[in-house]
Amino acid sequence: MSTSRIAVVTGASSGIGAATARALAADGFHVVCAARRRDRIEALAEEIGGRAVACDVTDGESVAGLAREVGDTLHVLVNNAGGAFGSDPVESADPDQWRAMYEVNVLGLLRVTQALLPALRAGGDGLVVNMGSTAGRIAYEGGGGYTAAKHGTQVVTETLRLELCGEPIRISEIAPGMVRTDEFAVVRFGGDQAKADAVYAGVPDPLVAEDVAEAVRWIAGLPSHFNVDEMVIRPRAQAAQHKVHRQA
């Protein structure tokens, strides 16, 4: 077993999670790659010298299994597992999609954090990074369920920081704006690649997963007394949620 500092990244099978696992491993962390798709995380763990643990953050028993695999000591937890499902207005939104978004973005974060806090305490210098979104700050049409869930992510992060004040654990949230990954928008639009592509059409240089991973890596490398409460990051082309420069 590696004697390096240990990090857990949930949702590590693709996108921001996979990029974050690679970035932390490059900085010397032994990374536990947690996600539902075992084949993907096993390939990633082999690539970076980490460890793969199949975990569904919406299932309490699965999360308990992750905690057992991690063991008694942990230094960094990146609660990255999340997602958006659907883009209907409130009037016609599917409550099941809203429930699914709350389950993964809020309750999943809660389950994993609860399960791993004892190991973070035992590490003596812990860090929790919760992956939020600019959707957790600003509402927009067609995004009611996702914005509600990501506002939940933000508030859970703030509450946890208050409740753990005085303990050797830093609590941070990263809130990205427009990030182009292989799966996020495609999943949101039920596999409709054309709709997913339209989100980024004409936008010069949206953020990519590696950009967000760099933010996580930077926070994880800061001294113990230095807490980043929240970091909002966007591509230069996105001045605000509704203000995006698009080239013809």
PDB file of C-alpha atoms in Angstrom:
ATOM      1  CA  MET A   1       0.000   0.000   0.000  1.00  0.00           C
ATOM      2  CA  SER A   2       1.270   3.450  -0.903  1.00  0.00           C
ATOM      3  CA  THR A   3       2.397   5.675   1.970  1.00  0.00           C
ATOM      4  CA  SER A   4       1.505   8.846   0.070  1.00  0.00           C
ATOM      5  CA  ARG A   5      -1.418  11.046   0.993  1.00  0.00           C
ATOM      6  CA  ILE A   6      -4.769   9.549   0.031  1.00  0.00           C
ATOM      7  CA  ALA A   7      -7.499  11.229  -2.012  1.00  0.00           C
ATOM      8  CA  VAL A   8     -10.962   9.992  -2.955  1.00  0.00           C
ATOM      9  CA  VAL A   9     -12.636  11.278  -6.112  1.00  0.00           C
ATOM     10  CA  THR A  10     -16.255  10.334  -6.729  1.00  0.00           C
ATOM     11  CA  GLY A  11     -17.678  10.338 -10.227  1.00  0.00           C
ATOM     12  CA  ALA A  12     -14.197   9.461 -11.454  1.00  0.00           C
ATOM     13  CA  SER A  13     -15.231   7.457 -14.495  1.00  0.00           C
ATOM     14  CA  SER A  14     -15.227  10.418 -16.891  1.00  0.00           C
ATOM     15  CA  GLY A  15     -15.037  14.180 -17.307  1.00  0.00           C
ATOM     16  CA  ILE A  16     -14.044  16.352 -14.364  1.00  0.00           C
ATOM     17  CA  GLY A  17     -13.727  13.376 -12.021  1.00  0.00           C
ATOM     18  CA  ALA A  18     -11.285  11.485 -14.211  1.00  0.00           C
ATOM     19  CA  ALA A  19      -9.266  14.636 -14.901  1.00  0.00           C
ATOM     20  CA  THR A  20      -9.143  15.408 -11.168  1.00  0.00           C
ATOM     21  CA  ALA A  21      -7.927  11.909 -10.340  1.00  0.00           C
ATOM     22  CA  ARG A  22      -5.115  12.299 -12.880  1.00  0.00           C
ATOM     23  CA  ALA A  23      -4.150  15.748 -11.550  1.00  0.00           C
ATOM     24  CA  LEU A  24      -4.009  14.640  -7.916  1.00  0.00           C
ATOM     25  CA  ALA A  25      -2.054  11.505  -8.805  1.00  0.00           C
ATOM     26  CA  ALA A  26       0.464  13.672 -10.674  1.00  0.00           C
ATOM     27  CA  ASP A  27       0.925  15.625  -7.440  1.00  0.00           C
ATOM     28  CA  GLY A  28       1.733  12.457  -5.512  1.00  0.00           C
ATOM     29  CA  PHE A  29      -1.636  11.450  -4.074  1.00  0.00           C
ATOM     30  CA  HIS A  30      -2.739   7.845  -3.974  1.00  0.00           C
ATOM     31  CA  VAL A  31      -6.144   8.285  -5.564  1.00  0.00           C
ATOM     32  CA  VAL A  32      -9.168   6.123  -4.882  1.00  0.00           C
ATOM     33  CA  CYS A  33     -11.270   6.367  -8.047  1.00  0.00           C
ATOM     34  CA  ALA A  34     -14.921   5.866  -7.162  1.00  0.00           C
ATOM     35  CA  ALA A  35     -17.778   5.558  -9.676  1.00  0.00           C
ATOM     36  CA  ARG A  36     -20.463   3.153 -10.830  1.00  0.00           C
ATOM     37  CA  ARG A  37     -18.727   2.067 -14.063  1.00  0.00           C
ATOM     38  CA  ARG A  38     -16.120  -0.370 -12.821  1.00  0.00           C
ATOM     39  CA  ASP A  39     -14.407  -0.920 -16.171  1.00  0.00           C
ATOM     40  CA  ARG A  40     -13.647   2.768 -16.586  1.00  0.00           C
ATOM     41  CA  ILE A  41     -12.313   3.363 -13.108  1.00  0.00           C
ATOM     42  CA  GLU A  42     -10.214   0.207 -13.212  1.00  0.00           C
ATOM     43  CA  ALA A  43      -8.553   1.467 -16.406  1.00  0.00           C
ATOM     44  CA  LEU A  44      -8.020   4.885 -14.830  1.00  0.00           C
ATOM     45  CA  ALA A  45      -6.627   3.454 -11.603  1.00  0.00           C
ATOM     46  CA  GLU A  46      -4.171   1.331 -13.563  1.00  0.00           C
ATOM     47  CA  GLU A  47      -3.102   4.390 -15.551  1.00  0.00           C
ATOM     48  CA  ILE A  48      -2.414   6.589 -12.502  1.00  0.00           C
ATOM     49  CA  GLY A  49      -1.339   3.966  -9.963  1.00  0.00           C
ATOM     50  CA  GLY A  50      -4.480   4.419  -7.904  1.00  0.00           C
ATOM     51  CA  ARG A  51      -7.275   2.175  -6.717  1.00  0.00           C
ATOM     52  CA  ALA A  52     -10.721   1.565  -8.209  1.00  0.00           C
ATOM     53  CA  VAL A  53     -13.799   1.195  -6.000  1.00  0.00           C
ATOM     54  CA  ALA A  54     -17.195   0.714  -7.604  1.00  0.00           C
ATOM     55  CA  CYS A  55     -19.591   3.041  -5.790  1.00  0.00           C
ATOM     56  CA  ASP A  56     -23.056   4.449  -6.364  1.00  0.00           C
ATOM     57  CA  VAL A  57     -23.344   7.552  -4.179  1.00  0.00           C
ATOM     58  CA  THR A  58     -27.139   7.252  -4.141  1.00  0.00           C
ATOM     59  CA  ASP A  59     -26.912   3.883  -2.349  1.00  0.00           C
ATOM     60  CA  GLY A  60     -26.042   3.833   1.341  1.00  0.00           C
ATOM     61  CA  GLU A  61     -24.610   0.319   1.335  1.00  0.00           C
ATOM     62  CA  SER A  62     -22.435   1.115  -1.655  1.00  0.00           C
ATOM     63  CA  VAL A  63     -21.078   4.209   0.085  1.00  0.00           C
ATOM     64  CA  ALA A  64     -20.397   2.194   3.243  1.00  0.00           C
ATOM     65  CA  GLY A  65     -18.373  -0.181   1.073  1.00  0.00           C
ATOM     66  CA  LEU A  66     -16.348   2.750  -0.232  1.00  0.00           C
ATOM     67  CA  ALA A  67     -15.578   3.811   3.334  1.00  0.00           C
ATOM     68  CA  ARG A  68     -14.393   0.309   4.187  1.00  0.00           C
ATOM     69  CA  GLU A  69     -12.123   0.271   1.137  1.00  0.00           C
ATOM     70  CA  VAL A  70     -10.636   3.670   2.015  1.00  0.00           C
ATOM     71  CA  GLY A  71      -9.795   2.580   5.547  1.00  0.00           C
ATOM     72  CA  ASP A  72      -8.968   4.620   8.611  1.00  0.00           C
ATOM     73  CA  THR A  73      -7.138   7.585   7.081  1.00  0.00           C
ATOM     74  CA  LEU A  74      -8.000  10.018   4.304  1.00  0.00           C
ATOM     75  CA  HIS A  75      -6.597  13.418   3.355  1.00  0.00           C
ATOM     76  CA  VAL A  76      -8.679  14.722   0.444  1.00  0.00           C
ATOM     77  CA  LEU A  77     -12.274  14.042  -0.562  1.00  0.00           C
ATOM     78  CA  VAL A  78     -13.539  15.411  -3.866  1.00  0.00           C
ATOM     79  CA  ASN A  79     -17.323  15.079  -4.017  1.00  0.00           C
ATOM     80  CA  ASN A  80     -17.581  15.286  -7.774  1.00  0.00           C
ATOM     81  CA  ALA A  81     -20.390  12.826  -8.572  1.00  0.00           C
ATOM     82  CA  GLY A  82     -23.359  14.756  -9.910  1.00  0.00           C
ATOM     83  CA  GLY A  83     -25.399  15.453 -12.979  1.00  0.00           C
ATOM     84  CA  ALA A  84     -28.277  17.234 -14.674  1.00  0.00           C
ATOM     85  CA  PHE A  85     -31.296  15.453 -16.117  1.00  0.00           C
ATOM     86  CA  GLY A  86     -33.746  17.233 -18.389  1.00  0.00           C
ATOM     87  CA  SER A  87     -34.344  20.864 -19.297  1.00  0.00           C
ATOM     88  CA  ASP A  88     -38.097  21.271 -19.050  1.00  0.00           C
ATOM     89  CA  PRO A  89     -39.695  24.361 -17.492  1.00  0.00           C
ATOM     90  CA  VAL A  90     -41.086  24.072 -13.969  1.00  0.00           C
ATOM     91  CA  GLU A  91     -44.634  23.816 -15.322  1.00  0.00           C
ATOM     92  CA  SER A  92     -43.940  20.549 -17.151  1.00  0.00           C
ATOM     93  CA  ALA A  93     -40.861  19.203 -15.341  1.00  0.00           C
ATOM     94  CA  ASP A  94     -40.648  15.533 -14.413  1.00  0.00           C
ATOM     95  CA  PRO A  95     -40.520  15.168 -10.611  1.00  0.00           C
ATOM     96  CA  ASP A  96     -38.566  11.925 -11.009  1.00  0.00           C
ATOM     97  CA  GLN A  97     -35.785  13.802 -12.803  1.00  0.00           C
ATOM     98  CA  TRP A  98     -35.737  16.417 -10.059  1.00  0.00           C
ATOM     99  CA  ARG A  99     -35.595  13.660  -7.436  1.00  0.00           C
ATOM    100  CA  ALA A 100     -32.703  11.992  -9.259  1.00  0.00           C
ATOM    101  CA  MET A 101     -30.761  15.258  -9.376  1.00  0.00           C
ATOM    102  CA  TYR A 102     -31.296  15.854  -5.664  1.00  0.00           C
ATOM    103  CA  GLU A 103     -30.262  12.289  -4.887  1.00  0.00           C
ATOM    104  CA  VAL A 104     -26.895  12.529  -6.627  1.00  0.00           C
ATOM    105  CA  ASN A 105     -25.988  16.210  -6.166  1.00  0.00           C
ATOM    106  CA  VAL A 106     -27.098  16.641  -2.546  1.00  0.00           C
ATOM    107  CA  LEU A 107     -27.868  13.352  -0.818  1.00  0.00           C
ATOM    108  CA  GLY A 108     -24.996  11.572  -2.543  1.00  0.00           C
ATOM    109  CA  LEU A 109     -22.630  14.272  -1.328  1.00  0.00           C
ATOM    110  CA  LEU A 110     -24.129  13.910   2.157  1.00  0.00           C
ATOM    111  CA  ARG A 111     -23.721  10.129   2.253  1.00  0.00           C
ATOM    112  CA  VAL A 112     -20.108  10.141   1.096  1.00  0.00           C
ATOM    113  CA  THR A 113     -19.127  12.991   3.408  1.00  0.00           C
ATOM    114  CA  GLN A 114     -20.725  11.349   6.429  1.00  0.00           C
ATOM    115  CA  ALA A 115     -19.046   8.036   5.658  1.00  0.00           C
ATOM    116  CA  LEU A 116     -15.559   9.495   5.181  1.00  0.00           C
ATOM    117  CA  LEU A 117     -15.427  12.230   7.825  1.00  0.00           C
ATOM    118  CA  PRO A 118     -13.932   9.891  10.466  1.00  0.00           C
ATOM    119  CA  ALA A 119     -11.054   9.054   8.110  1.00  0.00           C
ATOM    120  CA  LEU A 120     -10.571  12.740   7.253  1.00  0.00           C
ATOM    121  CA  ARG A 121     -10.368  13.568  10.948  1.00  0.00           C
ATOM    122  CA  ALA A 122      -7.879  10.772  11.489  1.00  0.00           C
ATOM    123  CA  GLY A 123      -5.708  12.145   8.692  1.00  0.00           C
ATOM    124  CA  GLY A 124      -5.085  15.244  10.803  1.00  0.00           C
ATOM    125  CA  ASP A 125      -5.161  17.660   7.842  1.00  0.00           C
ATOM    126  CA  GLY A 126      -8.251  16.995   5.749  1.00  0.00           C
ATOM    127  CA  LEU A 127      -9.809  18.714   2.765  1.00  0.00           C
ATOM    128  CA  VAL A 128     -13.293  18.333   1.291  1.00  0.00           C
ATOM    129  CA  VAL A 129     -13.861  19.810  -2.166  1.00  0.00           C
ATOM    130  CA  ASN A 130     -17.476  19.799  -3.303  1.00  0.00           C
ATOM    131  CA  MET A 131     -18.115  20.228  -7.016  1.00  0.00           C
ATOM    132  CA  GLY A 132     -20.834  22.830  -7.333  1.00  0.00           C
ATOM    133  CA  SER A 133     -21.832  24.965 -10.301  1.00  0.00           C
ATOM    134  CA  THR A 134     -22.656  28.512 -11.253  1.00  0.00           C
ATOM    135  CA  ALA A 135     -26.166  26.993 -11.435  1.00  0.00           C
ATOM    136  CA  GLY A 136     -25.912  26.979  -7.649  1.00  0.00           C
ATOM    137  CA  ARG A 137     -25.848  30.770  -7.694  1.00  0.00           C
ATOM    138  CA  ILE A 138     -28.091  31.886 -10.564  1.00  0.00           C
ATOM    139  CA  ALA A 139     -31.393  30.481 -11.813  1.00  0.00           C
ATOM    140  CA  TYR A 140     -32.118  30.105 -15.514  1.00  0.00           C
ATOM    141  CA  GLU A 141     -35.061  28.972 -17.607  1.00  0.00           C
ATOM    142  CA  GLY A 142     -35.303  25.220 -18.044  1.00  0.00           C
ATOM    143  CA  GLY A 143     -32.875  24.574 -15.240  1.00  0.00           C
ATOM    144  CA  GLY A 144     -35.101  24.596 -12.159  1.00  0.00           C
ATOM    145  CA  GLY A 145     -34.300  21.092 -10.964  1.00  0.00           C
ATOM    146  CA  TYR A 146     -30.573  21.371 -11.526  1.00  0.00           C
ATOM    147  CA  THR A 147     -30.271  24.869 -10.070  1.00  0.00           C
ATOM    148  CA  ALA A 148     -32.235  23.757  -7.006  1.00  0.00           C
ATOM    149  CA  ALA A 149     -29.922  20.779  -6.539  1.00  0.00           C
ATOM    150  CA  LYS A 150     -26.747  22.793  -7.005  1.00  0.00           C
ATOM    151  CA  HIS A 151     -27.995  25.485  -4.634  1.00  0.00           C
ATOM    152  CA  GLY A 152     -28.306  22.553  -2.236  1.00  0.00           C
ATOM    153  CA  THR A 153     -24.687  21.613  -2.866  1.00  0.00           C
ATOM    154  CA  GLN A 154     -23.623  25.153  -2.012  1.00  0.00           C
ATOM    155  CA  VAL A 155     -25.641  25.337   1.194  1.00  0.00           C
ATOM    156  CA  VAL A 156     -24.493  21.926   2.421  1.00  0.00           C
ATOM    157  CA  THR A 157     -20.898  23.077   1.865  1.00  0.00           C
ATOM    158  CA  GLU A 158     -21.454  26.287   3.823  1.00  0.00           C
ATOM    159  CA  THR A 159     -23.177  24.448   6.667  1.00  0.00           C
ATOM    160  CA  LEU A 160     -20.441  21.829   6.907  1.00  0.00           C
ATOM    161  CA  ARG A 161     -17.790  24.541   7.123  1.00  0.00           C
ATOM    162  CA  LEU A 162     -19.630  26.150  10.038  1.00  0.00           C
ATOM    163  CA  GLU A 163     -20.152  22.858  11.835  1.00  0.00           C
ATOM    164  CA  LEU A 164     -16.527  21.730  11.491  1.00  0.00           C
ATOM    165  CA  CYS A 165     -14.999  25.087  12.423  1.00  0.00           C
ATOM    166  CA  GLY A 166     -12.091  24.407  14.782  1.00  0.00           C
ATOM    167  CA  GLU A 167     -11.359  20.978  13.334  1.00  0.00           C
ATOM    168  CA  PRO A 168      -8.372  20.314  11.038  1.00  0.00           C
ATOM    169  CA  ILE A 169     -10.541  19.973   7.922  1.00  0.00           C
ATOM    170  CA  ARG A 170     -10.841  22.538   5.145  1.00  0.00           C
ATOM    171  CA  ILE A 171     -14.134  22.799   3.237  1.00  0.00           C
ATOM    172  CA  SER A 172     -14.180  24.213  -0.299  1.00  0.00           C
ATOM    173  CA  GLU A 173     -16.588  24.432  -3.217  1.00  0.00           C
ATOM    174  CA  ILE A 174     -15.660  24.871  -6.851  1.00  0.00           C
ATOM    175  CA  ALA A 175     -18.456  26.310  -8.988  1.00  0.00           C
ATOM    176  CA  PRO A 176     -17.671  25.992 -12.699  1.00  0.00           C
ATOM    177  CA  GLY A 177     -19.610  27.721 -15.420  1.00  0.00           C
ATOM    178  CA  MET A 178     -19.558  26.416 -18.991  1.00  0.00           C
ATOM    179  CA  VAL A 179     -17.460  23.249 -19.116  1.00  0.00           C
ATOM    180  CA  ARG A 180     -17.453  21.078 -22.208  1.00  0.00           C
ATOM    181  CA  THR A 181     -17.068  17.378 -21.391  1.00  0.00           C
ATOM    182  CA  ASP A 182     -17.932  14.232 -23.323  1.00  0.00           C
ATOM    183  CA  GLU A 183     -21.016  13.335 -21.308  1.00  0.00           C
ATOM    184  CA  PHE A 184     -22.614  16.082 -19.157  1.00  0.00           C
ATOM    185  CA  ALA A 185     -24.823  17.792 -21.758  1.00  0.00           C
ATOM    186  CA  VAL A 186     -25.490  14.562 -23.648  1.00  0.00           C
ATOM    187  CA  VAL A 187     -26.849  12.949 -20.480  1.00  0.00           C
ATOM    188  CA  ARG A 188     -28.891  16.047 -19.672  1.00  0.00           C
ATOM    189  CA  PHE A 189     -30.610  15.937 -23.053  1.00  0.00           C
ATOM    190  CA  GLY A 190     -31.278  12.212 -22.969  1.00  0.00           C
ATOM    191  CA  GLY A 191     -28.578  11.300 -25.470  1.00  0.00           C
ATOM    192  CA  ASP A 192     -29.449  14.000 -28.016  1.00  0.00           C
ATOM    193  CA  GLN A 193     -25.990  14.941 -29.324  1.00  0.00           C
ATOM    194  CA  ALA A 194     -27.329  17.815 -31.444  1.00  0.00           C
ATOM    195  CA  LYS A 195     -28.901  19.517 -28.428  1.00  0.00           C
ATOM    196  CA  ALA A 196     -25.722  18.976 -26.421  1.00  0.00           C
ATOM    197  CA  ASP A 197     -23.571  20.476 -29.175  1.00  0.00           C
ATOM    198  CA  ALA A 198     -25.864  23.514 -29.434  1.00  0.00           C
ATOM    199  CA  VAL A 199     -25.005  24.505 -25.844  1.00  0.00           C
ATOM    200  CA  TYR A 200     -21.406  25.171 -26.879  1.00  0.00           C
ATOM    201  CA  ALA A 201     -21.995  26.248 -30.492  1.00  0.00           C
ATOM    202  CA  GLY A 202     -19.786  29.165 -31.438  1.00  0.00           C
ATOM    203  CA  VAL A 203     -18.273  29.514 -27.968  1.00  0.00           C
ATOM    204  CA  PRO A 204     -14.516  30.001 -28.274  1.00  0.00           C
ATOM    205  CA  ASP A 205     -12.653  27.849 -25.778  1.00  0.00           C
ATOM    206  CA  PRO A 206     -15.182  26.743 -23.165  1.00  0.00           C
ATOM    207  CA  LEU A 207     -13.586  25.288 -20.062  1.00  0.00           C
ATOM    208  CA  VAL A 208     -12.674  21.613 -20.224  1.00  0.00           C
ATOM    209  CA  ALA A 209     -12.410  18.997 -17.496  1.00  0.00           C
ATOM    210  CA  GLU A 210      -8.675  19.542 -17.075  1.00  0.00           C
ATOM    211  CA  ASP A 211      -9.256  23.220 -16.264  1.00  0.00           C
ATOM    212  CA  VAL A 212     -11.518  22.350 -13.358  1.00  0.00           C
ATOM    213  CA  ALA A 213      -9.114  19.637 -12.215  1.00  0.00           C
ATOM    214  CA  GLU A 214      -6.359  22.249 -12.096  1.00  0.00           C
ATOM    215  CA  ALA A 215      -8.466  24.257  -9.644  1.00  0.00           C
ATOM    216  CA  VAL A 216      -8.894  21.196  -7.415  1.00  0.00           C
ATOM    217  CA  ARG A 217      -5.189  20.442  -7.617  1.00  0.00           C
ATOM    218  CA  TRP A 218      -4.307  24.015  -6.603  1.00  0.00           C
ATOM    219  CA  ILE A 219      -6.619  23.974  -3.580  1.00  0.00           C
ATOM    220  CA  ALA A 220      -5.304  20.576  -2.482  1.00  0.00           C
ATOM    221  CA  GLY A 221      -1.748  21.908  -2.547  1.00  0.00           C
ATOM    222  CA  LEU A 222      -2.377  24.936  -0.331  1.00  0.00           C
ATOM    223  CA  PRO A 223      -1.096  25.091   3.248  1.00  0.00           C
ATOM    224  CA  SER A 224      -3.376  23.791   5.981  1.00  0.00           C
ATOM    225  CA  HIS A 225      -4.380  27.226   7.281  1.00  0.00           C
ATOM    226  CA  PHE A 226      -5.474  28.457   3.828  1.00  0.00           C
ATOM    227  CA  ASN A 227      -9.135  27.679   3.062  1.00  0.00           C
ATOM    228  CA  VAL A 228     -10.774  28.550  -0.244  1.00  0.00           C
ATOM    229  CA  ASP A 229     -14.436  28.873   0.682  1.00  0.00           C
ATOM    230  CA  GLU A 230     -15.610  28.959  -2.902  1.00  0.00           C
ATOM    231  CA  MET A 231     -14.093  29.355  -6.349  1.00  0.00           C
ATOM    232  CA  VAL A 232     -16.267  30.400  -9.294  1.00  0.00           C
ATOM    233  CA  ILE A 233     -14.593  29.683 -12.625  1.00  0.00           C
ATOM    234  CA  ARG A 234     -15.826  30.356 -16.141  1.00  0.00           C
ATOM    235  CA  PRO A 235     -14.379  30.537 -19.638  1.00  0.00           C
ATOM    236  CA  ARG A 236     -13.447  34.047 -20.757  1.00  0.00           C
ATOM    237  CA  ALA A 237     -16.328  33.904 -23.253  1.00  0.00           C
ATOM    238  CA  GLN A 238     -18.893  33.548 -20.460  1.00  0.00           C
ATOM    239  CA  ALA A 239     -19.277  36.754 -18.493  1.00  0.00           C
ATOM    240  CA  ALA A 240     -22.387  35.532 -16.669  1.00  0.00           C
ATOM    241  CA  GLN A 241     -24.956  32.758 -16.841  1.00  0.00           C
ATOM    242  CA  HIS A 242     -26.863  34.570 -19.613  1.00  0.00           C
ATOM    243  CA  LYS A 243     -23.964  36.460 -21.192  1.00  0.00           C
ATOM    244  CA  VAL A 244     -21.950  34.221 -23.528  1.00  0.00           C
ATOM    245  CA  HIS A 245     -19.914  35.366 -26.521  1.00  0.00           C
ATOM    246  CA  ARG A 246     -20.520  33.185 -29.566  1.00  0.00           C
ATOM    247  CA  GLN A 247     -18.686  33.445 -32.857  1.00  0.00           C
ATOM    248  CA  ALA A 248     -20.662  33.266 -36.066  1.00  0.00           C
TER     249      ALA A 248
END
